[in-house]
């Protein structure tokens, strides 16, 4: 319980009014997606945490996500909700606004179908895009975006 209150306190201090994207830090596709989001996050909405990091693992435990059973990006809006798989992608696109928010049209598709496509890409991402030996290290300019 004490550990959970530490996480809540940390998130409140470092990510106040921010949404947290938990991503696979060794996946080249995921790292590219993070770079894309950072570039297009004009409202400074997001902060990022690698799933493999201690904080990433602690956040997953805190929100009740079993990392052994999920192979997905997670978008966590502290004290509100969390989304994963295709729902996370759609929520992120909606928050980016502009033309990206058109992706919300995919909500008309059944979630099961969207997640089937998401899972297919996730299962092949290392084969198609490669994998790093370790999590990406942000540049000094981007360090404030990572928790």
Tab-separated table of C-alpha atoms in Angstrom:
chain	number	residue	atom	x	y	z
A	1	UNK	CA	0.000	0.000	0.000
A	2	UNK	CA	2.873	2.369	0.817
A	3	UNK	CA	4.433	1.685	-2.597
A	4	UNK	CA	1.148	2.564	-4.312
A	5	UNK	CA	0.914	5.883	-2.492
A	6	UNK	CA	4.497	6.628	-3.606
A	7	UNK	CA	3.499	5.977	-7.221
A	8	UNK	CA	0.418	8.181	-6.951
A	9	UNK	CA	2.496	10.950	-5.362
A	10	UNK	CA	5.172	10.683	-8.066
A	11	UNK	CA	2.611	10.774	-10.854
A	12	UNK	CA	0.863	13.770	-9.346
A	13	UNK	CA	4.127	15.699	-9.071
A	14	UNK	CA	5.692	14.805	-12.404
A	15	UNK	CA	2.727	14.234	-14.671
A	16	UNK	CA	0.059	16.553	-13.335
A	17	UNK	CA	-2.726	16.859	-15.904
A	18	UNK	CA	-0.760	14.641	-18.292
A	19	UNK	CA	-1.587	11.327	-19.879
A	20	UNK	CA	1.036	8.627	-19.610
A	21	UNK	CA	1.937	6.353	-22.483
A	22	UNK	CA	3.547	3.083	-21.447
A	23	UNK	CA	5.375	1.514	-24.386
A	24	UNK	CA	7.750	-1.320	-25.247
A	25	UNK	CA	11.091	0.441	-24.890
A	26	UNK	CA	13.065	-2.072	-26.955
A	27	UNK	CA	10.678	-2.173	-29.911
A	28	UNK	CA	11.746	-0.066	-32.890
A	29	UNK	CA	8.141	0.390	-34.040
A	30	UNK	CA	7.087	1.532	-30.558
A	31	UNK	CA	10.044	3.921	-30.250
A	32	UNK	CA	9.196	5.397	-33.646
A	33	UNK	CA	5.582	5.808	-32.542
A	34	UNK	CA	6.754	7.642	-29.398
A	35	UNK	CA	8.908	9.968	-31.523
A	36	UNK	CA	5.910	10.607	-33.788
A	37	UNK	CA	3.644	11.387	-30.823
A	38	UNK	CA	6.213	13.748	-29.289
A	39	UNK	CA	6.564	15.601	-32.595
A	40	UNK	CA	2.792	16.042	-32.976
A	41	UNK	CA	1.870	16.605	-29.306
A	42	UNK	CA	1.315	20.356	-29.693
A	43	UNK	CA	-0.649	20.614	-26.419
A	44	UNK	CA	2.083	18.812	-24.396
A	45	UNK	CA	-0.468	16.208	-23.296
A	46	UNK	CA	1.707	13.116	-22.961
A	47	UNK	CA	4.498	11.717	-20.823
A	48	UNK	CA	6.233	8.425	-21.600
A	49	UNK	CA	7.398	5.421	-19.608
A	50	UNK	CA	8.950	2.222	-20.938
A	51	UNK	CA	7.035	-0.868	-19.822
A	52	UNK	CA	10.368	-2.509	-18.941
A	53	UNK	CA	11.338	0.246	-16.492
A	54	UNK	CA	10.722	-0.038	-12.765
A	55	UNK	CA	8.189	2.785	-12.936
A	56	UNK	CA	6.465	1.152	-15.915
A	57	UNK	CA	6.118	-2.095	-13.987
A	58	UNK	CA	4.882	-0.245	-10.897
A	59	UNK	CA	2.263	1.687	-12.866
A	60	UNK	CA	1.023	-1.553	-14.449
A	61	UNK	CA	0.714	-3.140	-11.027
A	62	UNK	CA	-1.030	-0.035	-9.678
A	63	UNK	CA	-3.661	0.025	-12.440
A	64	UNK	CA	-4.069	-3.749	-12.343
A	65	UNK	CA	-2.528	-4.695	-15.685
A	66	UNK	CA	-0.657	-8.007	-15.745
A	67	UNK	CA	2.353	-7.343	-17.968
A	68	UNK	CA	2.752	-11.062	-18.603
A	69	UNK	CA	-0.663	-11.106	-20.273
A	70	UNK	CA	-0.510	-7.867	-22.222
A	71	UNK	CA	1.636	-7.081	-25.223
A	72	UNK	CA	0.437	-3.578	-25.872
A	73	UNK	CA	0.811	0.132	-25.616
A	74	UNK	CA	-1.096	1.537	-22.648
A	75	UNK	CA	-2.424	5.076	-22.400
A	76	UNK	CA	-3.048	5.909	-18.742
A	77	UNK	CA	-4.957	9.023	-17.723
A	78	UNK	CA	-4.271	9.126	-13.957
A	79	UNK	CA	-7.369	9.060	-11.758
A	80	UNK	CA	-9.582	8.710	-14.864
A	81	UNK	CA	-8.979	5.562	-16.962
A	82	UNK	CA	-6.497	3.517	-18.915
A	83	UNK	CA	-6.688	2.165	-22.458
A	84	UNK	CA	-4.681	-0.471	-24.269
A	85	UNK	CA	-4.332	-1.991	-27.719
A	86	UNK	CA	-6.477	-0.334	-30.400
A	87	UNK	CA	-8.368	1.767	-27.852
A	88	UNK	CA	-5.092	3.344	-26.709
A	89	UNK	CA	-4.105	4.154	-30.297
A	90	UNK	CA	-7.481	5.775	-30.968
A	91	UNK	CA	-7.399	7.782	-27.709
A	92	UNK	CA	-3.872	9.009	-28.444
A	93	UNK	CA	-4.825	10.024	-31.989
A	94	UNK	CA	-7.874	11.852	-30.662
A	95	UNK	CA	-5.725	13.778	-28.168
A	96	UNK	CA	-3.258	14.729	-30.898
A	97	UNK	CA	-6.158	16.431	-32.639
A	98	UNK	CA	-6.218	17.749	-36.168
A	99	UNK	CA	-6.252	15.142	-38.908
A	100	UNK	CA	-5.127	12.453	-36.460
A	101	UNK	CA	-8.449	12.635	-34.641
A	102	UNK	CA	-10.078	11.185	-37.762
A	103	UNK	CA	-8.846	7.817	-36.492
A	104	UNK	CA	-11.778	7.864	-34.074
A	105	UNK	CA	-13.822	6.645	-37.034
A	106	UNK	CA	-12.344	3.209	-36.308
A	107	UNK	CA	-14.506	3.092	-33.172
A	108	UNK	CA	-17.323	1.988	-35.460
A	109	UNK	CA	-15.481	-1.292	-35.995
A	110	UNK	CA	-15.979	-3.939	-33.337
A	111	UNK	CA	-13.240	-3.760	-30.703
A	112	UNK	CA	-12.539	-7.467	-31.198
A	113	UNK	CA	-11.716	-6.865	-34.883
A	114	UNK	CA	-9.567	-3.791	-34.142
A	115	UNK	CA	-7.648	-5.707	-31.472
A	116	UNK	CA	-7.186	-8.700	-33.772
A	117	UNK	CA	-5.409	-6.403	-36.253
A	118	UNK	CA	-3.479	-4.741	-33.412
A	119	UNK	CA	-2.413	-8.140	-32.019
A	120	UNK	CA	-1.257	-9.294	-35.462
A	121	UNK	CA	0.992	-6.247	-35.807
A	122	UNK	CA	2.197	-6.555	-32.190
A	123	UNK	CA	3.064	-10.238	-32.666
A	124	UNK	CA	5.207	-9.419	-35.716
A	125	UNK	CA	6.688	-6.053	-34.704
A	126	UNK	CA	10.148	-7.377	-33.790
A	127	UNK	CA	10.353	-9.404	-36.999
A	128	UNK	CA	9.236	-6.484	-39.183
A	129	UNK	CA	10.849	-3.523	-37.393
A	130	UNK	CA	13.559	-5.018	-35.221
A	131	UNK	CA	14.423	-4.772	-31.571
A	132	UNK	CA	16.961	-2.776	-29.577
A	133	UNK	CA	19.256	-4.231	-26.956
A	134	UNK	CA	17.999	-1.729	-24.381
A	135	UNK	CA	15.333	0.932	-23.948
A	136	UNK	CA	15.771	4.199	-25.816
A	137	UNK	CA	17.489	7.005	-23.972
A	138	UNK	CA	15.877	10.385	-24.596
A	139	UNK	CA	17.933	13.330	-25.745
A	140	UNK	CA	18.394	16.145	-23.199
A	141	UNK	CA	15.693	18.158	-25.019
A	142	UNK	CA	13.182	15.310	-24.661
A	143	UNK	CA	14.086	14.205	-21.138
A	144	UNK	CA	11.178	16.150	-19.579
A	145	UNK	CA	8.730	14.046	-21.619
A	146	UNK	CA	9.886	10.810	-19.959
A	147	UNK	CA	9.165	9.745	-16.387
